[in-house]
Tab-separated table of C-alpha atoms in Angstrom:
chain	number	residue	atom	x	y	z
A	26	MET	CA	16.425	86.010	-33.794
A	27	TYR	CA	14.455	88.081	-31.481
A	28	LYS	CA	13.695	92.027	-32.033
A	29	SER	CA	15.051	92.666	-28.728
A	30	TYR	CA	18.246	91.385	-29.609
A	31	TYR	CA	19.094	93.675	-32.010
A	32	LYS	CA	17.696	96.547	-29.934
A	33	ILE	CA	20.475	95.820	-27.143
A	34	LYS	CA	23.198	95.294	-29.839
A	35	GLU	CA	22.009	98.684	-31.202
A	36	ILE	CA	22.363	100.371	-27.556
A	37	ASN	CA	25.726	98.551	-26.975
A	38	ASN	CA	27.460	99.638	-30.396
A	39	ILE	CA	26.631	103.068	-29.382
A	40	TYR	CA	27.622	103.260	-25.643
A	41	LYS	CA	29.681	100.422	-24.967
A	42	LEU	CA	28.265	99.146	-21.653
A	43	ILE	CA	28.120	95.309	-22.111
A	44	LYS	CA	31.709	94.368	-21.773
A	45	ASP	CA	33.602	91.641	-20.555
A	46	GLY	CA	34.549	91.393	-16.753
A	47	ILE	CA	31.206	93.049	-15.228
A	48	PHE	CA	28.391	91.841	-13.275
A	49	LEU	CA	25.029	92.786	-14.861
A	50	ILE	CA	21.388	92.198	-13.548
A	51	GLU	CA	18.966	91.824	-16.500
A	52	LEU	CA	15.318	92.752	-15.398
A	53	GLY	CA	12.675	90.904	-17.104
A	54	CYS	CA	14.768	88.249	-19.472
A	55	TYR	CA	12.048	86.628	-21.158
A	56	PRO	CA	12.077	85.721	-23.971
A	57	GLY	CA	15.541	86.210	-23.964
A	58	GLY	CA	16.950	88.128	-26.887
A	59	TRP	CA	18.899	90.395	-24.921
A	60	SER	CA	20.208	87.524	-23.006
A	61	LYS	CA	21.572	85.777	-26.162
A	62	TYR	CA	23.403	89.004	-27.098
A	63	ILE	CA	24.764	89.097	-23.832
A	64	LYS	CA	26.189	85.559	-23.889
A	65	LYS	CA	28.840	86.475	-26.527
A	66	TYR	CA	30.624	88.439	-23.506
A	67	LYS	CA	32.477	86.853	-20.537
A	68	ASN	CA	30.854	88.533	-17.580
A	69	LYS	CA	28.819	87.449	-14.416
A	70	HIS	CA	24.824	87.500	-15.744
A	71	LEU	CA	21.832	87.606	-13.687
A	72	LYS	CA	18.934	87.127	-15.217
A	73	ILE	CA	15.282	87.903	-13.820
A	74	ASP	CA	11.750	87.326	-14.595
A	75	ILE	CA	8.464	86.107	-13.373
A	76	LYS	CA	8.534	83.208	-16.519
A	77	ASN	CA	10.656	80.860	-16.938
A	78	ILE	CA	13.379	80.854	-19.565
A	79	TYR	CA	15.198	78.290	-21.722
A	80	SER	CA	18.344	78.672	-19.608
A	81	LYS	CA	18.126	78.014	-15.730
A	82	LYS	CA	21.675	79.325	-15.100
A	83	ASN	CA	22.110	82.323	-13.088
A	84	PHE	CA	18.390	82.629	-13.228
A	85	ILE	CA	15.965	83.789	-10.847
A	86	LYS	CA	12.289	83.641	-10.982
A	87	GLY	CA	10.243	85.906	-9.285
A	88	ASN	CA	9.340	89.455	-9.296
A	89	PHE	CA	12.534	91.648	-8.835
A	90	TYR	CA	11.197	93.829	-6.408
A	91	SER	CA	10.116	91.253	-3.960
A	92	ASN	CA	12.371	90.579	-0.585
A	93	LYS	CA	12.918	86.837	-1.696
A	94	VAL	CA	14.193	87.815	-4.712
A	95	TYR	CA	16.364	90.639	-3.090
A	96	LYS	CA	17.873	87.972	-0.974
A	97	LYS	CA	18.609	85.643	-3.657
A	98	ILE	CA	20.240	88.633	-5.862
A	99	PHE	CA	22.457	89.091	-2.371
A	100	PHE	CA	23.550	85.385	-2.516
A	101	PHE	CA	24.433	85.354	-5.870
A	102	SER	CA	26.160	88.570	-5.720
A	103	ASN	CA	28.153	87.786	-2.436
A	104	TYR	CA	26.537	91.147	-1.814
A	105	ASN	CA	28.364	93.033	-4.619
A	106	LYS	CA	26.845	95.821	-6.786
A	107	ALA	CA	26.119	95.721	-10.095
A	108	ASP	CA	27.983	97.551	-12.977
A	109	LEU	CA	25.082	97.502	-15.193
A	110	ILE	CA	21.313	96.872	-14.709
A	111	ILE	CA	19.353	96.428	-17.863
A	112	SER	CA	15.781	96.349	-18.083
A	113	ASP	CA	13.408	95.717	-21.228
A	114	LEU	CA	10.110	95.156	-18.855
A	115	CYS	CA	6.981	96.427	-20.131
A	116	PRO	CA	3.579	95.911	-18.322
A	117	LYS	CA	0.837	94.420	-20.213
A	118	ILE	CA	-0.700	97.339	-22.185
A	119	SER	CA	-4.374	97.914	-22.430
A	120	LYS	CA	-6.066	100.472	-25.141
A	121	ILE	CA	-6.790	102.859	-22.017
A	122	LYS	CA	-3.766	105.358	-22.555
A	123	PHE	CA	-4.050	107.053	-18.928
A	124	GLN	CA	-4.304	103.424	-17.451
A	125	ASN	CA	-1.337	102.485	-19.405
A	126	LYS	CA	0.666	105.637	-18.198
A	127	ILE	CA	-0.346	105.045	-14.242
A	128	ILE	CA	1.056	101.313	-14.647
A	129	PHE	CA	4.177	102.141	-16.456
A	130	GLU	CA	5.107	104.795	-14.176
A	131	ASN	CA	4.687	102.375	-11.162
A	132	LEU	CA	7.153	100.054	-13.115
A	133	LEU	CA	9.150	102.791	-13.467
A	134	LYS	CA	9.269	103.671	-9.839
A	135	LYS	CA	10.183	99.856	-8.925
A	136	ILE	CA	12.905	99.825	-11.649
A	137	ILE	CA	14.479	103.138	-9.924
A	138	SER	CA	14.099	101.765	-6.257
A	139	PHE	CA	16.313	98.648	-7.584
A	140	SER	CA	18.596	100.346	-8.933
A	141	GLU	CA	19.348	102.686	-6.095
A	142	PHE	CA	19.747	99.591	-4.304
A	143	PHE	CA	21.923	97.278	-6.456
A	144	LEU	CA	23.834	99.460	-8.775
A	145	LYS	CA	27.364	100.407	-7.914
A	146	LYS	CA	28.895	103.739	-7.680
A	147	ASN	CA	29.804	104.483	-11.560
A	148	GLY	CA	27.615	101.839	-12.591
A	149	ASN	CA	25.327	101.992	-15.645
A	150	LEU	CA	21.473	101.379	-16.125
A	151	ILE	CA	19.445	101.055	-19.217
A	152	PHE	CA	15.559	100.706	-19.301
A	153	LYS	CA	12.869	101.158	-21.462
A	154	SER	CA	9.946	103.242	-21.007
A	155	MET	CA	7.045	105.224	-23.143
A	156	GLU	CA	6.875	108.743	-24.456
A	157	TYR	CA	3.920	109.488	-22.608
A	158	ASN	CA	5.837	108.552	-19.130
A	159	ASN	CA	5.565	111.565	-16.640
A	160	ILE	CA	9.321	112.820	-16.934
A	161	ASN	CA	8.875	114.688	-13.451
A	162	ILE	CA	9.389	110.860	-11.851
A	163	LEU	CA	12.773	110.455	-13.996
A	164	LYS	CA	14.157	114.023	-13.735
A	165	ASN	CA	14.914	113.565	-10.263
A	166	PHE	CA	16.517	110.080	-10.614
A	167	PHE	CA	18.428	111.167	-13.828
A	168	SER	CA	20.428	113.402	-11.446
A	169	TYR	CA	21.920	110.679	-9.911
A	170	PHE	CA	23.890	110.180	-13.100
A	171	LYS	CA	26.517	112.066	-14.817
A	172	LYS	CA	24.927	111.459	-18.365
A	173	VAL	CA	21.672	110.336	-19.474
A	174	TYR	CA	20.560	109.544	-23.109
A	175	LYS	CA	17.107	109.265	-24.381
A	176	LYS	CA	17.017	106.655	-27.502
A	177	LYS	CA	14.449	105.715	-30.195
A	178	LEU	CA	15.671	102.360	-31.917
A	179	LYS	CA	15.835	101.280	-35.253
A	180	PHE	CA	14.237	97.956	-34.451
A	181	THR	CA	11.391	99.936	-32.526
A	182	LYS	CA	8.218	100.227	-34.677
A	183	LYS	CA	7.626	103.361	-36.050
A	184	SER	CA	3.954	103.850	-34.413
A	185	SER	CA	5.432	102.594	-31.027
A	186	SER	CA	6.101	104.935	-28.272
A	187	GLU	CA	8.782	102.772	-26.664
A	188	ILE	CA	12.073	104.791	-26.193
A	189	PHE	CA	15.437	103.727	-24.332
A	190	TYR	CA	17.014	105.447	-21.639
A	191	ILE	CA	20.870	105.065	-21.174
A	192	CYS	CA	21.868	106.376	-17.946
A	193	LYS	CA	25.802	106.304	-17.071
A	194	ASP	CA	28.191	106.488	-14.391
A	195	PHE	CA	25.759	106.370	-11.152
A	196	LEU	CA	26.866	109.214	-8.626
A	197	TYR	CA	26.049	107.299	-5.326
A	198	GLU	CA	26.162	104.060	-3.650
A	199	TYR	CA	23.511	103.046	-1.143
């Protein structure tokens, strides 16, 4: 089983965001650990990644921030917004910390923009980040939610700067 399976399970055991009957969008679903966990629930689950995955059901191959993928999401969702967006995306990381910070900040901006567009009012967001990220990018975005939690998970390596943000109850709908 993938480590990511246990990470999303740990998050869900605490925050109870993945449940039956919701529409959720998963960004960066390869290799499939989060998807395997989500499969236990009866929900509408759309998976998006640039890499192919084992199951093509409800899968869009491509960059989640491209116009082509946006159109496919609208088609799939019948123009409905998501109850939950989850992202385990991580860019390729080098040994140059400053470069990694910039690359990760650009990814976060895209996740934020995507979430503002596709998340319904009172919807929730779970995404991965790194401790060295510029919190200023996130600070304003966090004000769009009633509650935001920062969590270092048990299944994350001790040496890793990986953290997860759990954002609950989106206050706006665009």
